[in-house]
């Protein structure tokens, strides 16, 4: 631990001796780089075991100067005058180091054989020997002297002498480790020290390279002086010539500006924006430059040009707004008139899509082309597009507001005619009801018609905005081969330059060329940019990007405004939508989805706000429907009397749909949902969870027609099922060939599960929540059923006098049926569940299924327990019956009352369970009953004291009577293949009466 400083100190002394003791008296003559390199690699070369002793001192001429300082007084003496005492000082200074050297050499001698084996390829054994000599404490990974325990173990000294001894021992440990490390290095890296030598040579070459670089820099400096002086002289002469030419062109410039101002006034007054912009471009370049500097007569030129440009921009902006927005307002009147006619007449007509044909699109683009070119040249198109965005947004909001104001009275009148006075809720303020109250007063069908009308109006405005967007994009990017392609490219270049000038006006410098030459050069450069479309300038690219961004933002803002208004309409009726029926809510949900899809397709961005509103209402709908079903199933269970009911065919159809829904849903559900998302069809729901896709030759069905058809399909389906319910029923509910006896609460739960499946199919974004709700209602049904039947709670809430075996059997059938259909329900519900949530939901629903299985087993155990209790009751009365067996006058040949009562109750239980439960369950239950009867009866008979022949005959008759009953019981456990239900009672009979009696 203490050897490192001493070794460093020793190396410093040695190098100092080299630098001070030189036979020629020279100081440092080598360069700094060489000295640094030699000092850094000295220790490595000295420790190189592969270098001969003759190579250790490469300063062979100065080897005599490397004597230690103790030999300085002895140099002047002759060799004959030196005695051993003269070296005493030196001996005393190296005695410790010499003893240490002897120890290391002795150690090396001992490990000579191991070193030889290392040289043959067994590297690492020397280090193992080193580990044996040095205590293991110093090789621990967590060795730290600051740790108290480690410090006390490593430095257990208590005096200065022990401290010195410890330092010497630590130095010895370090030397041993270094020696073995050097050996290992020599075995593993033969070229390491050769690299050290090459490093020294490299340092020398670096020094030589630095000197050559300094020489080259000096040469370059001389060349620069000679070349720059002559170039400066040429530049001075050229500047003088340019100034003289500029003076000549000043007079021509004044004449040109005066003529341009006169022409500019005439062109602006006549509305010739293109010609006026040509003049303003020239004048603007003159104003931005320095040609007119110092001319007092043109001090107002900048203001005049700015006023002219502002007038031109006003004209172009007004024309653009008229072409882009004002011409689209006429379609709103047509749409509203059509919706009013359809609202007053109960017929559904198909509306044509609002799209421009190819000729109208071409005319519209030709109309916008000169306006766009003019706005591009003045760099005002981005700002005009921002104004257009605000105007378009406001126009969209006003159109929706006007549509609601005009259609609401008509739809309200229709809603009033559909409801009787007792069915419709009238607002307290009557005719002065607010807009929100009126919207809430609409029926769901009328509200869907209102949304459909708004959708058409929004689509008309958005399609118009999309045409404007496409026209601008076509003008900016797709004019290859068009007659105006060069003009557009020039306009983009001019607009980019104008935008750059307006942003950085102070940094622009004037040209010294004459005006006519400057204008020609500028137009030529712009034409070059127009012709060379593959390498536009960065300014043009940035300007075009700004235009396209603002162009896109205008359509996006219009779609966002429509989304916001639509979301407000949904928000007004947020409290009503959760209470709707599934088919009514689906009409609103599907038309909103189609609206979102259509506007997002045009706008190019997702409407997160309206999607959030729709999802929140879907969640509220699901929560309300679930809460209402939980309340209903709770009330049904509390009123359940656990009496078997006939099963209408409606419920059998639901079970059939569960079995066949795997192929049906996998083929149709994805297609139906894609039709909703991509506006290519209509999805309607039916109660059995299947899907119907309604398309007409690949064209989308109109929204109002879709809503009516959706509702009509569901209503018709429900009506058919109600008719079937009144006509046809069955005693059991068949599932995969197995019949189940049902009670009222089981059928209602099945109906609810089918409704949850419908909600999961048609609200795929809420599929995970639907699974949670299904798990919750199944868990509640199972828990509450257990409380009512096994816990005898039905005796308090339903008024039952007792819980009989028939009640238990019917409860077992219901629980078994739900347990059987859970896998199919899980498979259907999980078709739309995201993969990331499936694992957790699978655990939940599997846990519920396991709870149902445990509940069913507990019911069967309860049936067995009832039989055990009845048997114990009869066994307790057996001693009184046996007392009469010893009377000789008793000549009754029948079995005793004990045997007859016991077999009667067993037979009754068999008849009840065999009629209700499945054969497998009956066999399992009676297998346990048989075991109990055998054990309890044989044990009871074994305790009896039978002393008379009459009593033995009675006992024999009872045993045979009970065994006859046991033989007839169904059981899946046969002790002997020849004798059914063999058991302990048979063995008792053989023991008492012999083998022949058995």
CSV table of N, CA, C and O in Angstrom, one decimal, residues 346 423 497 500 581 636 674 727 762 823 895 961:
chain,number,residue,atom,x,y,z
A,346,UNK,N,-93.3,11.2,-44.2
A,346,UNK,CA,-92.6,10.0,-43.6
A,346,UNK,C,-92.1,9.1,-44.7
A,346,UNK,O,-92.5,7.9,-44.7
A,423,UNK,N,-97.1,10.5,-22.8
A,423,UNK,CA,-95.8,9.9,-23.0
A,423,UNK,C,-94.7,10.9,-23.1
A,423,UNK,O,-93.5,10.6,-23.0
A,497,UNK,N,-39.0,35.9,-52.2
A,497,UNK,CA,-38.0,37.0,-52.0
A,497,UNK,C,-38.7,38.2,-51.3
A,497,UNK,O,-38.1,38.8,-50.4
A,500,UNK,N,-38.9,37.2,-47.6
A,500,UNK,CA,-37.6,37.3,-47.0
A,500,UNK,C,-37.2,38.8,-46.8
A,500,UNK,O,-36.7,39.1,-45.7
A,581,UNK,N,-82.5,2.8,-25.9
A,581,UNK,CA,-82.3,1.4,-26.2
A,581,UNK,C,-81.1,1.3,-27.1
A,581,UNK,O,-80.6,2.2,-27.7
A,636,UNK,N,-85.0,-9.5,-9.6
A,636,UNK,CA,-85.5,-10.8,-10.1
A,636,UNK,C,-85.1,-11.9,-9.1
A,636,UNK,O,-85.9,-12.8,-8.8
A,674,UNK,N,-65.6,-2.2,-40.2
A,674,UNK,CA,-64.8,-1.4,-41.2
A,674,UNK,C,-65.8,-0.5,-42.0
A,674,UNK,O,-65.4,0.6,-42.4
A,727,UNK,N,-96.1,-18.5,-28.8
A,727,UNK,CA,-96.6,-19.7,-29.6
A,727,UNK,C,-95.9,-20.9,-29.1
A,727,UNK,O,-96.5,-22.0,-29.0
A,762,UNK,N,-71.0,-4.0,-31.2
A,762,UNK,CA,-71.3,-2.8,-31.9
A,762,UNK,C,-70.6,-1.6,-31.2
A,762,UNK,O,-70.6,-0.5,-31.8
A,823,UNK,N,-67.5,-20.3,-21.7
A,823,UNK,CA,-66.5,-20.3,-22.8
A,823,UNK,C,-66.9,-19.6,-24.1
A,823,UNK,O,-66.1,-18.9,-24.7
A,895,UNK,N,-90.7,-55.2,6.4
A,895,UNK,CA,-89.6,-54.5,7.0
A,895,UNK,C,-90.1,-53.5,8.0
A,895,UNK,O,-91.2,-53.1,8.0
A,961,UNK,N,-84.2,-55.3,2.8
A,961,UNK,CA,-85.0,-54.2,2.2
A,961,UNK,C,-84.1,-53.0,1.9
A,961,UNK,O,-84.3,-52.4,0.8
